[in-house]
XYZ file of C-alpha atoms in Angstrom:
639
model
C 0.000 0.000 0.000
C 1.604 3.080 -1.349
C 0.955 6.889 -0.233
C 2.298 9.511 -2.550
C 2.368 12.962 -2.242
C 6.184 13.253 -3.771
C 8.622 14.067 -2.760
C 7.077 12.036 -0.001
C 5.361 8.496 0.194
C 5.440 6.137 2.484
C 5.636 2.183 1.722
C 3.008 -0.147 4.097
C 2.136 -3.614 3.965
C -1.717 -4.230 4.427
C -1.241 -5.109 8.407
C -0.163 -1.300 9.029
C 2.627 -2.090 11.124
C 6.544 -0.940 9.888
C 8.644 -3.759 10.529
C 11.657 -2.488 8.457
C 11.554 -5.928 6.268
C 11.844 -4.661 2.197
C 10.219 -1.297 1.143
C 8.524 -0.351 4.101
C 9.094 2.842 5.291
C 8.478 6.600 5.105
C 10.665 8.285 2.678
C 11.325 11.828 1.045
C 13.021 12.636 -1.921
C 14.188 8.954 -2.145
C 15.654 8.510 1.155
C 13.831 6.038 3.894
C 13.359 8.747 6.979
C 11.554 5.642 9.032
C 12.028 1.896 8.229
C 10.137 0.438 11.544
C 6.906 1.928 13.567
C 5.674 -1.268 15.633
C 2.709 -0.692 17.252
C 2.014 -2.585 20.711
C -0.985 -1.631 23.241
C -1.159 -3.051 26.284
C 1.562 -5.786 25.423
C -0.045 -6.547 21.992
C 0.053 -5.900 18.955
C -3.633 -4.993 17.245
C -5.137 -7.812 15.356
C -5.904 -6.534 12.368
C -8.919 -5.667 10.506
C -9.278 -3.656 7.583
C -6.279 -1.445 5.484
C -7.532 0.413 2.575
C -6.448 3.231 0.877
C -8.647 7.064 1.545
C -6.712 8.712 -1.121
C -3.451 9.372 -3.030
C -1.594 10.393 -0.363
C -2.959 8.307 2.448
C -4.323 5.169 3.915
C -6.079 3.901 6.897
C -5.276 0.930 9.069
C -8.181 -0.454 11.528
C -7.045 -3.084 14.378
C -9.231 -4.196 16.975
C -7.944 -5.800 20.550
C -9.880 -8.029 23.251
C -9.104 -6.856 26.767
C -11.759 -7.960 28.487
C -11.710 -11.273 31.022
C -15.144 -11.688 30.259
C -15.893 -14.785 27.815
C -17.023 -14.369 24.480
C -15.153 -13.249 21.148
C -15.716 -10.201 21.088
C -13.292 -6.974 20.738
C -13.607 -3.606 23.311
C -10.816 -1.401 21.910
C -10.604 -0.519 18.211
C -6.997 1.143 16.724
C -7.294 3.263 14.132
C -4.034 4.674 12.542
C -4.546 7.294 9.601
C -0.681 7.356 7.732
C 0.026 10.382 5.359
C 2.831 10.447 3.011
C 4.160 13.300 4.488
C 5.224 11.752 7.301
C 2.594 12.127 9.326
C 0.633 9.396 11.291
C -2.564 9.762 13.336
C -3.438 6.515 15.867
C -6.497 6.772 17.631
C -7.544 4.570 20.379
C -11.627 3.649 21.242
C -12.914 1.700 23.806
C -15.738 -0.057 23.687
C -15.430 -1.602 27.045
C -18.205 -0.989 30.210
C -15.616 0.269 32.632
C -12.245 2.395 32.641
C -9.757 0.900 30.629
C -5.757 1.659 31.278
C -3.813 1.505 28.334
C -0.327 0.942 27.669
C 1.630 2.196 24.438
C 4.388 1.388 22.855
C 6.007 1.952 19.287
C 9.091 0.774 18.640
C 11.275 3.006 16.129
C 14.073 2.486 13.960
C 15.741 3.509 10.245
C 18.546 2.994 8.156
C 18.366 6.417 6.195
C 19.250 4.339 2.955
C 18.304 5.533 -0.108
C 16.220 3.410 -2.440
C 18.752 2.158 -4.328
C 20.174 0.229 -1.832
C 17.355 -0.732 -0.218
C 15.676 -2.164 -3.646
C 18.853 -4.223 -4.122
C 19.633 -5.134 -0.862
C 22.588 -3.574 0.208
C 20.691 -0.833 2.975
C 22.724 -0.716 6.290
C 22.075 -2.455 9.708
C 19.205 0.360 11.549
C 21.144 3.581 13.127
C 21.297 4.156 16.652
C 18.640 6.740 18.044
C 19.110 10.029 19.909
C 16.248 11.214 22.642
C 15.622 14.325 21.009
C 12.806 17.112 22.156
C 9.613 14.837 22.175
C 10.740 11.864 20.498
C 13.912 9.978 18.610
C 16.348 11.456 16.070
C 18.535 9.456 13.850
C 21.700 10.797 11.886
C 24.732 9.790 9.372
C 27.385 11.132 6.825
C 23.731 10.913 4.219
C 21.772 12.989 6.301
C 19.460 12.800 8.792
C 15.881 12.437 10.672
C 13.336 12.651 14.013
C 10.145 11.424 15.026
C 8.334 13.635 17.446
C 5.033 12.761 19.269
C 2.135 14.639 20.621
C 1.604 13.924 22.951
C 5.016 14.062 24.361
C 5.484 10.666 25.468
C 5.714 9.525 29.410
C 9.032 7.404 28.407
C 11.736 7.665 25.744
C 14.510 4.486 25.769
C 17.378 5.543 23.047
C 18.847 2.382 23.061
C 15.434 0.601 22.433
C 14.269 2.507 19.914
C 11.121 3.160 22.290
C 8.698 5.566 22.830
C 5.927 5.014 25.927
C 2.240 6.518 26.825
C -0.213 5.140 29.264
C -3.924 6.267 28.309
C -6.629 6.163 30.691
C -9.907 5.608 28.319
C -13.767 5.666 30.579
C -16.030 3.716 28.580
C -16.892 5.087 24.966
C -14.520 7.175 24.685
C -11.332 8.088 22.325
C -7.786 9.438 22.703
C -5.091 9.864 19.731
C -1.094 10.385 19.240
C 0.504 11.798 16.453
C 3.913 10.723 15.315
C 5.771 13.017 12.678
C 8.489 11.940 10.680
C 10.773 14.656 9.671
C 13.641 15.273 7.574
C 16.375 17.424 10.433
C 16.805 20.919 8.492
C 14.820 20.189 5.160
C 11.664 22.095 6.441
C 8.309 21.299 5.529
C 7.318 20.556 2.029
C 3.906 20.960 0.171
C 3.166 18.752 -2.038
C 2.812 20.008 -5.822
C -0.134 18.753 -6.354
C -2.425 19.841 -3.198
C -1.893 23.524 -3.830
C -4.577 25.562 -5.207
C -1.941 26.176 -8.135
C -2.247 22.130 -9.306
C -2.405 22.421 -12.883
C -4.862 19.945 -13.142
C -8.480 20.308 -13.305
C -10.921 18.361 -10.940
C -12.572 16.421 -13.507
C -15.538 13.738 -12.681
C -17.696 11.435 -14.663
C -20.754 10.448 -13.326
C -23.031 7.787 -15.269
C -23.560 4.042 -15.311
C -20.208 3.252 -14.614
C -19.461 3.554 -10.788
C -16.137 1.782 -12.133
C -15.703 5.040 -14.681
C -16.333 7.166 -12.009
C -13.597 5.788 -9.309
C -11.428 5.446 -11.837
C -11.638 9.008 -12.742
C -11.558 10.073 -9.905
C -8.355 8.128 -8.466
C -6.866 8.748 -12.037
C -6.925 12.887 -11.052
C -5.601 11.983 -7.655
C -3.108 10.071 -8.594
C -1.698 12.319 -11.043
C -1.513 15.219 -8.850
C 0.154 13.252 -5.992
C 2.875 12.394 -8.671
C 3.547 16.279 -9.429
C 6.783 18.027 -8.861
C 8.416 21.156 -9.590
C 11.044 22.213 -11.621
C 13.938 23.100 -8.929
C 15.252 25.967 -10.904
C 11.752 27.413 -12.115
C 9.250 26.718 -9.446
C 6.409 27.873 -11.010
C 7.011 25.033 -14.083
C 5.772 21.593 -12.800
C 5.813 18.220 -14.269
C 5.209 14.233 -13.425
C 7.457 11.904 -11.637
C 7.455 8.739 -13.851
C 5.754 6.707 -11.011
C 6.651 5.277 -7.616
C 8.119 3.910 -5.548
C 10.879 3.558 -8.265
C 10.913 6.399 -10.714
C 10.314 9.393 -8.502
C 11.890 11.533 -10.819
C 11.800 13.411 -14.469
C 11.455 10.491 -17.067
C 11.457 12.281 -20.104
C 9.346 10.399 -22.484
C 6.722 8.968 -20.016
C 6.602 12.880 -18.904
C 5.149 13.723 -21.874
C 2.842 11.057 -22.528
C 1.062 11.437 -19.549
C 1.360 15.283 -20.442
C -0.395 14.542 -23.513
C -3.063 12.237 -22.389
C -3.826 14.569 -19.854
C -4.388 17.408 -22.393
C -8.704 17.262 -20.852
C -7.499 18.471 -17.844
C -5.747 21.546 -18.889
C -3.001 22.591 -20.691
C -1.070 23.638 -17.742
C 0.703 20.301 -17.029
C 2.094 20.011 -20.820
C 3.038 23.749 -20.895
C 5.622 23.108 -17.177
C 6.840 19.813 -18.738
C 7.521 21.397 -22.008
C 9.935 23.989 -20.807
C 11.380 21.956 -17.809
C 12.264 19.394 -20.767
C 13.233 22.697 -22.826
C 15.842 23.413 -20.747
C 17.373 19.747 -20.742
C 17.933 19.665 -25.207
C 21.068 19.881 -26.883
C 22.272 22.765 -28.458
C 25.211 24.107 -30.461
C 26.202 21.404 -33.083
C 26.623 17.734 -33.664
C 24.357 14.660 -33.499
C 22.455 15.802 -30.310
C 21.945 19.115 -31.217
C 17.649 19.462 -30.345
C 17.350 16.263 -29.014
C 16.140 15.733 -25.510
C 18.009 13.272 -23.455
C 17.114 10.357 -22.006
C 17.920 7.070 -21.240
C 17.472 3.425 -22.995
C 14.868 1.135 -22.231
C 14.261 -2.638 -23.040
C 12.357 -3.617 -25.960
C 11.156 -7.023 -25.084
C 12.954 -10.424 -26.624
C 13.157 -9.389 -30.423
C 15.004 -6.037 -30.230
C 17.699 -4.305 -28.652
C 16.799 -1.727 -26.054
C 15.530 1.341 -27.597
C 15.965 5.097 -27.125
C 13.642 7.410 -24.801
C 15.091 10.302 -26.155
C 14.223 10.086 -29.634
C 10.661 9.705 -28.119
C 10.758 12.396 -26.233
C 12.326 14.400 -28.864
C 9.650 13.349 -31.747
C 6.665 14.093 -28.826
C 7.918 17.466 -27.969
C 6.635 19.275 -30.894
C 3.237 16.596 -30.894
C 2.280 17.961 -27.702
C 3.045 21.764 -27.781
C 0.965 21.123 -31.369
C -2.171 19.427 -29.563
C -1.694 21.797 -26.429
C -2.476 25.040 -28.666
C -5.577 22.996 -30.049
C -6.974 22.261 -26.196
C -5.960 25.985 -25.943
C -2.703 26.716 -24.875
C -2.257 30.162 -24.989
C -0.096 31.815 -27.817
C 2.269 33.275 -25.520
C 3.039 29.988 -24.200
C 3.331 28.716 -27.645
C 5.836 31.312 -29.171
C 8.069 30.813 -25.803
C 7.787 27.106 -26.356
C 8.350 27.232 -30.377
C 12.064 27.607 -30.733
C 12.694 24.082 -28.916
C 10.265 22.144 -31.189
C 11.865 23.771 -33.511
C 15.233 22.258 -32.658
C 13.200 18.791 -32.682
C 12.177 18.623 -35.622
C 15.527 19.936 -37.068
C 16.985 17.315 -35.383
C 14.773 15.056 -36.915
C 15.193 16.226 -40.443
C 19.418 16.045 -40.155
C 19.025 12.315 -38.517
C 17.342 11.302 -41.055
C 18.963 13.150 -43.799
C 18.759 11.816 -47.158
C 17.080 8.719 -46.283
C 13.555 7.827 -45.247
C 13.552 5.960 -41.894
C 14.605 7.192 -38.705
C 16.681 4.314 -37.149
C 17.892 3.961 -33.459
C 21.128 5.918 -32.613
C 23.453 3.660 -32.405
C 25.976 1.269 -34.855
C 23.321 -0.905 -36.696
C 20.073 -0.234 -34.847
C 16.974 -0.740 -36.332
C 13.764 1.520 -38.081
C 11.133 0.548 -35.237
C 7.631 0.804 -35.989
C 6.780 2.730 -33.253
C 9.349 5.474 -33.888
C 8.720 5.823 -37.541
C 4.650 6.670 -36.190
C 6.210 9.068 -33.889
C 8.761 10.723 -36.252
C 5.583 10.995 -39.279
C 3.383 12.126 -36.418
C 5.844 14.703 -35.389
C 6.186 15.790 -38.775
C 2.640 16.305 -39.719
C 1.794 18.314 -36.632
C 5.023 19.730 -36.628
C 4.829 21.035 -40.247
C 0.695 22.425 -38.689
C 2.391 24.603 -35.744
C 5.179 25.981 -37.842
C 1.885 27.370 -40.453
C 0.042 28.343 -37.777
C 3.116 30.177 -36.115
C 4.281 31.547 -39.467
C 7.670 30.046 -39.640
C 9.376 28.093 -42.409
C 9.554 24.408 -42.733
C 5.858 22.882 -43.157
C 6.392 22.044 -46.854
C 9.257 20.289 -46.353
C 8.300 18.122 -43.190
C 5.054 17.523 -44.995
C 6.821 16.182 -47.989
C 9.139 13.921 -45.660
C 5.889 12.184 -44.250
C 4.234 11.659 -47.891
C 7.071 10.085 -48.606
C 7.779 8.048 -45.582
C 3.961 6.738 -45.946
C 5.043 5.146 -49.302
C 7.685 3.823 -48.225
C 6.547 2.387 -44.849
C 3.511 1.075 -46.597
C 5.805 -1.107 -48.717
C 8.788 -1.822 -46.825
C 6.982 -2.301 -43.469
C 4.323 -4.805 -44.129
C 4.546 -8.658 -43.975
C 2.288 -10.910 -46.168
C 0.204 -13.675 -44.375
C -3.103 -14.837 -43.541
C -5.671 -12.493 -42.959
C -4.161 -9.813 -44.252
C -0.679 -9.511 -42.790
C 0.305 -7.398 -40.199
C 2.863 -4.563 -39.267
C 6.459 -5.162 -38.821
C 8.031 -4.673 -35.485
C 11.491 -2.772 -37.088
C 13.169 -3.048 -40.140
C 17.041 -3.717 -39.725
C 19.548 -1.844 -41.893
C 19.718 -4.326 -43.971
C 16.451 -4.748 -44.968
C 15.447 -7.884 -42.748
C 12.250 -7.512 -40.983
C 11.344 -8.396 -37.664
C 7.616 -9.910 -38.201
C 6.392 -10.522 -34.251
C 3.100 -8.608 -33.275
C 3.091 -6.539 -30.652
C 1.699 -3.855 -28.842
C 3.761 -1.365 -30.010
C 2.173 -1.717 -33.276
C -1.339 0.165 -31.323
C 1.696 3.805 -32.032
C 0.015 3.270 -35.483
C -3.419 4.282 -34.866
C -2.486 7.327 -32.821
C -2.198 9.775 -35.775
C -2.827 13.307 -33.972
C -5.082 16.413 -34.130
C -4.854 18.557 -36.432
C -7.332 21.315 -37.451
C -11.095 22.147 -37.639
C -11.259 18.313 -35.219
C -9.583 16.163 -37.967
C -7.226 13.661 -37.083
C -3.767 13.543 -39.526
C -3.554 10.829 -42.011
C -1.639 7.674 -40.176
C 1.517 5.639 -42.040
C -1.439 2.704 -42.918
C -3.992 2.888 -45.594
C -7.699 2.231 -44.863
C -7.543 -1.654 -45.425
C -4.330 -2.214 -43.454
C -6.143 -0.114 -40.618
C -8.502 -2.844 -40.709
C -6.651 -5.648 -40.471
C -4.374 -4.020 -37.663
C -7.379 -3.415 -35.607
C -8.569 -7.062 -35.757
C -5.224 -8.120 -34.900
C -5.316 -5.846 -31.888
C -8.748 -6.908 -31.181
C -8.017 -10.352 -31.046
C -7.556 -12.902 -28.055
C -3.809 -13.295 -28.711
C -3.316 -9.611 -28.486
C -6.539 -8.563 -25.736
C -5.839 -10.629 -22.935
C -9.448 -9.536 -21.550
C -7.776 -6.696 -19.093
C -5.793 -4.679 -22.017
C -3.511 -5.075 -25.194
C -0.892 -7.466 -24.429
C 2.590 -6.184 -25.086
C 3.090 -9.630 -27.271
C 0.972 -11.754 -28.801
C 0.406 -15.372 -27.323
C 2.534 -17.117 -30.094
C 5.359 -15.232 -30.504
C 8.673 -16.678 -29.691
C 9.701 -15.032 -26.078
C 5.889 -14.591 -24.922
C 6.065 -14.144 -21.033
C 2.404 -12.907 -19.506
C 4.854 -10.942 -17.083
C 7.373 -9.899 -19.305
C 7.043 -6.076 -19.112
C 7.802 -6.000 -23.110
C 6.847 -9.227 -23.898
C 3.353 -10.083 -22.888
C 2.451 -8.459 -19.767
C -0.274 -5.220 -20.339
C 0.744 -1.889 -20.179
C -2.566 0.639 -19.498
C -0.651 3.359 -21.540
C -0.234 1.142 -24.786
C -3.570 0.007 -24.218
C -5.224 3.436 -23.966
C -3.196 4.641 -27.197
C -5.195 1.448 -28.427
C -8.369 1.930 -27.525
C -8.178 5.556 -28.516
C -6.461 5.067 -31.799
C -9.452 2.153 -32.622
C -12.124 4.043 -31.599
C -11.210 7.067 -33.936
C -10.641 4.750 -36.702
C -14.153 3.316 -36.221
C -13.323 -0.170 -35.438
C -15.656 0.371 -32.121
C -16.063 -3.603 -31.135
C -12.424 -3.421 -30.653
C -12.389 -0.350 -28.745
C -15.000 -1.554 -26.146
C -13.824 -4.390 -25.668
C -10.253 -3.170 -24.433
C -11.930 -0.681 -22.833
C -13.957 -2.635 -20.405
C -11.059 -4.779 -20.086
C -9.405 -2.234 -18.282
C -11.949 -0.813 -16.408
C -12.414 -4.761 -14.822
C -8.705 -4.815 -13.929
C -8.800 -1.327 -12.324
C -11.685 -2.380 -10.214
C -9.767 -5.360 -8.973
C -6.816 -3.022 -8.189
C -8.888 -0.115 -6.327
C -8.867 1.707 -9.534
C -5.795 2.685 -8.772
C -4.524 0.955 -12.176
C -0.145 0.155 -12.234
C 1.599 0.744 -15.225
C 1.352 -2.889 -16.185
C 0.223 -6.171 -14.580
C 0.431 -9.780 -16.381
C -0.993 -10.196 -19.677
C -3.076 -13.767 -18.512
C -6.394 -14.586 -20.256
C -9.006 -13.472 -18.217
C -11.832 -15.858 -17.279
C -14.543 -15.999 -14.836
C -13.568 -15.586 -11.441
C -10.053 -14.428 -12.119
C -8.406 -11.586 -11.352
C -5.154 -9.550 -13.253
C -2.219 -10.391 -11.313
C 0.086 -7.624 -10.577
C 3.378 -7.456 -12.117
C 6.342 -7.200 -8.806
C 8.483 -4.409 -10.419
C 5.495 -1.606 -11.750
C 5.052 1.286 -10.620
C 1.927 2.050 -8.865
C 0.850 4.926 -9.537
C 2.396 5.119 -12.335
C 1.586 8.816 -14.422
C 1.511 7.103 -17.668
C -1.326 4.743 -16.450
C -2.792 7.307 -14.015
C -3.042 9.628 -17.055
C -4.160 7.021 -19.504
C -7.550 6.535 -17.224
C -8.469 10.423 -18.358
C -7.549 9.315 -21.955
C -9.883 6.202 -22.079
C -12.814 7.835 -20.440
C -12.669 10.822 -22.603
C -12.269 8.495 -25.826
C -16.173 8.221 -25.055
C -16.953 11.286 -25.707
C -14.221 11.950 -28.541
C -13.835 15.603 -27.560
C -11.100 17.310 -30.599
C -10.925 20.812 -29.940
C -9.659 23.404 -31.963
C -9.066 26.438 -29.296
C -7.476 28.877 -32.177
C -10.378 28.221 -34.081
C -12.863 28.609 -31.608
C -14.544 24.925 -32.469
C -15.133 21.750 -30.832
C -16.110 18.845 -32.219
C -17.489 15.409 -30.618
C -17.105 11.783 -31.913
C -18.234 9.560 -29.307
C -17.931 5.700 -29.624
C -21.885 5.421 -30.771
C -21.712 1.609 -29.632
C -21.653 3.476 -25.603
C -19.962 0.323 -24.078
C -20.305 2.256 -20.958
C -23.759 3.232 -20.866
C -24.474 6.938 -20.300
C -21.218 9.125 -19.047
C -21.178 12.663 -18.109
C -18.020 14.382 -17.998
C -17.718 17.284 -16.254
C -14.737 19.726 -15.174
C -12.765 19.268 -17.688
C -10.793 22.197 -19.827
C -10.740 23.629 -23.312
C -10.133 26.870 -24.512
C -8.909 27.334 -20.991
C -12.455 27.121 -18.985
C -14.574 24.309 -17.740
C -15.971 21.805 -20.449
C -18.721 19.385 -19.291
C -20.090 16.745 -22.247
C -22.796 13.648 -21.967
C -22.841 10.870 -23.562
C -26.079 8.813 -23.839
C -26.886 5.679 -24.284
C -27.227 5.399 -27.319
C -23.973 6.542 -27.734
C -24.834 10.391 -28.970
C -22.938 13.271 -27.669
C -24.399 16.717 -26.020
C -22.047 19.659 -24.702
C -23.457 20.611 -21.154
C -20.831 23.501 -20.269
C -18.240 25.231 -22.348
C -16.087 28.498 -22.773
C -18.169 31.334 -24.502
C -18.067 31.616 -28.233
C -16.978 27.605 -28.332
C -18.664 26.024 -31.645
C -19.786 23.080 -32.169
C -18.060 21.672 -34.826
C -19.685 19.497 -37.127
């Protein structure tokens, strides 16, 4: 059970006690401030009862104990502890009992103040020795430091134990609490990014006959915003942590997707990512020069480990593009244009005088994937360079005619029912034929103008017989896209690249289907996820194991995710609002709607979202037609 409010979160298994085995702990900014908070009252430890999460950032723990001589099963003191991310925990006592109950209470203490490196691989310290130190414990090493203090002060405080002591006198039916804060010596208090009244994302809820649509909303919004941090240098520019407890920090790529897919919400988010990322690209000359950095990541059995920055460079430009259509305002945009600029020079000289961009290093391979981001890029690119009156949109336009020939013929392998896409093409011309779920990049085309979406790399009949491939049971596991299909050498249900679902793939899926009009598809993926996230508190991790779903089962979680993750806390905004198909064209002053008319989930209303920079509500019926219920003055409805 994970609380996040970064730079804090704290790590609990479902019994609420801190026992300082594996994760558990309090941390900030990556370090474990408390590894152990052990719980005893009067001698024992609480049996427990219930653990369940009451929000991003927070969780609740209920235990009861028997004190009573009298026979019979039943409990007279309940413990309730409330833990916050922040380092803050609330425990409550009640009795229940018919006379005066004394109480003793004891937590045990103890950390390691090891980072989460070492932790994760098993290399964190022995625990520190403790300090008494005001009205608590304090811990300290050459890495830094921390103290628990308690109010109320405790009656006892043992150093060398690790101990702090109360005794509570409770007359029947009534309640006392402590409070234990975990603190970081000399770091001062933090506020989270997020639960300001400057979060740059909107409260958004759907409301319909999904309750599973509207938790998962709602947890979505939560968990994004408990995942927000801000740009050291420039405060005011904020962005997403890549997920926790692992990737607290600025992951370039998955910044942006979520960015993107978060676009309802506001255009706030994508304008602080954009220039925190700004400042990261390479200038001057050379190879890098406009690319963003960042680092490789595996590609599954089949392919060597590909490049995040050339997707982050390639989505730089998508998303400033799309974020002046949900209305991004043109100041922002001008600041913002030199950089994607730079991108999609840099995309132009890496590709030079040939027609596939290929990974950046000796021999690497054209991926599918990347050659839909690079034409994507260029297509929107070339529409924000017109729209901004600077050169280029010819050219980039031309590049993308041209790579849709070519990708249409060198990309394609022949075989029953149609054929399908290849995964990369080497240098050499060899093709790597397995089906994946990186082959969903090629339905996500992009916005353009006026509500139209920009021509994709596949012609109308290969559309088709991608979207039955991605439709069928060896690619939709019955919770989301599988990341391979069933019968591909290497398959592994929990092989993050090689079978297991990931909800971001699967949302670019369901989105990129459902504006194609393969709607069967579409739904179907789309309730497969919703199932899963109700089995994990629709709080949904960034992937979980790609088995066949069948009555009675439940998705399996994958031991390395992320959860939350942004990319699949953002991806729950981008499959809900795939209902209502909301393309907006702020510049223009139009909107227009294309919900899935099939309504797999009954009636939705949407409400609190953003374009043109003010609240947007839409409803969907039904029978799957669309109504706007709240939008910015002078907003058209496109047709």
């Amino acid at each position: 059970m994970i609380c996040v409010a970064l730079p804090h979160f704290a790590i609990s298994a479902e019994h609420g006690q801190l026992t300082g085995q594996g994760l558990e702990g309090f941390y900030r900014a990556g370090r474990r401030l408390l590894s152990r908070c052990h719980l005893r009252v009067a001698g024992r430890e609480p049996l427990p009862s219930q653990a369940r999460t009451t929000g991003a950032d927070q969780a609740r723990f209920v235990g009861t104990l028997r004190t009573s001589t009298a026979s019979g099963p039943d409990p007279d003191v309940v413990i309730e502890r409330t833990r916050h991310a922040d380092g803050t925990e609330r425990i409550t006592l009640h009795s229940w009992a018919s006379r005066p109950l004394r109480l003793p209470v004891e937590v045990a203490l103890g950390t390691d103040l090891a980072d989460l490196g070492a932790i994760a691989s098993g290399t964190a310290g022995p625990e520190l020795p403790a300090d008494v130190h005001a009205s608590g414990l304090r811990w300290s090493c050459a890495d830094g430091d921390s103290s628990v203090t308690a109010v109320p002060p405790p009656a006892d405080a043992l150093a060398s134990a690790g101990l702090l002591r109360w005794e509570f006198v409770l007359p029947p039916g009534t309640s006392t609490s402590l409070e234990l804060r975990v603190r970081s010596e000399g770091a001062g208090p933090v506020r989270p990014v997020g639960r300001g009244a400057t979060s740059p994302l909107a409260l958004a809820q759907a409301a319909g006959d999904s309750p599973e649509a509207t938790a998962l909303l709602r947890t979505s919004i939560e968990d994004l915003r408990a995942l927000l941090l801000r740009d050291p240098a420039h405060p005011a520019d904020t962005h997403l942590a890549a997920g926790a407890p692992w990737r607290c920090g600025l992951a370039p790529a998955e910044a942006l997707v979520a960015a993107r897919m978060a676009l309802p919400l506001g255009t706030r988010l994508a304008a602080g990512t954009l220039r925190s990322l700004a400042r990261t690209q390479g200038l001057g000359t050379g190879p890098g020069c406009g690319m963003i950095p960042g680092p490789r990541r595996d590609a599954g059995p089949h392919l060597p480990p590909g490049c995040t920055g050339t997707e982050a460079t390639l989505l730089f430009p998508v998303l400033l593009a799309e974020a002046r259509r949900w209305g991004l305002a043109d100041q922002a945009t001008e600041e913002l244009l030199p950089a994607a600029e730079r991108c999609l020079s840099w995309l132009r000289t890496t590709v030079g005088d040939g027609t596939y961009l290929h990974e950046p290093h000796p021999e690497g391979p054209a991926r599918c994937e990347t050659q839909a981001h690079a034409h994507r890029a260029a297509l929107l690119g070339a529409d924000l360079l017109d729209a901004c009156g600077r050169p280029g949109g010819p050219g980039l336009r031309e590049w993308a005619r041209h790579l849709r020939t070519e990708f249409r013929r060198d990309f394609w392998v022949d075989g029953p029912g149609g054929g399908r896409p290849a995964a990369a093409r080497t240098p050499d011309g060899r093709l790597v034929p397995h089906l994946g779920a990186a082959a969903a990049h090629l339905l996500d085309t992009g916005l353009l103008g006026g509500g139209t979406q920009a021509p994709g790399l596949l012609d109308a009949v290969r559309t088709g017989h991608l979207a039955r491939l991605l439709g069928s049971p060896a690619m939709d596991s019955g919770w989301g896209l599988r990341g391979l299909a069933v019968k591909e050498a290497g398959y592994n249900p929990f092989g993050h690249r090689a079978g297991a679902v990931r909800v971001q793939e699967t949302a670019v899926a369901v989105a990129g289907l459902a504006a194609a009009g393969y709607e069967r598809e579409a739904g179907s993926l789309l309730r497969g996820v919703l199932a899963a996230a109700d089995a994990f508190g629709h709080r949904l991790p960034e992937m979980y194991a790609g088995e066949r779903r069948t009555d009675g089962s439940t998705p399996l979680p994958h031991p390395a995710a992320c959860r939350p993750a942004a990319t699949a806390a953002a991806a729950g905004v981008l499959l809900l609002t795939t209902l209502a198909g909301i393309r907006p064209d702020a510049p223009a002053g139009t909107v227009t709607l294309h919900p899935l008319r099939s309504a797999p989930l009954g009636e939705i209303g949407l409400t609190g979202l953003r374009v043109a920079e003010a609240p947007f509500s839409v409803r969907v019926s039904r029978l799957g037609m669309a109504m706007v219920e709240e939008a910015a003055d002078g907003l058209q409805l496109g047709v």
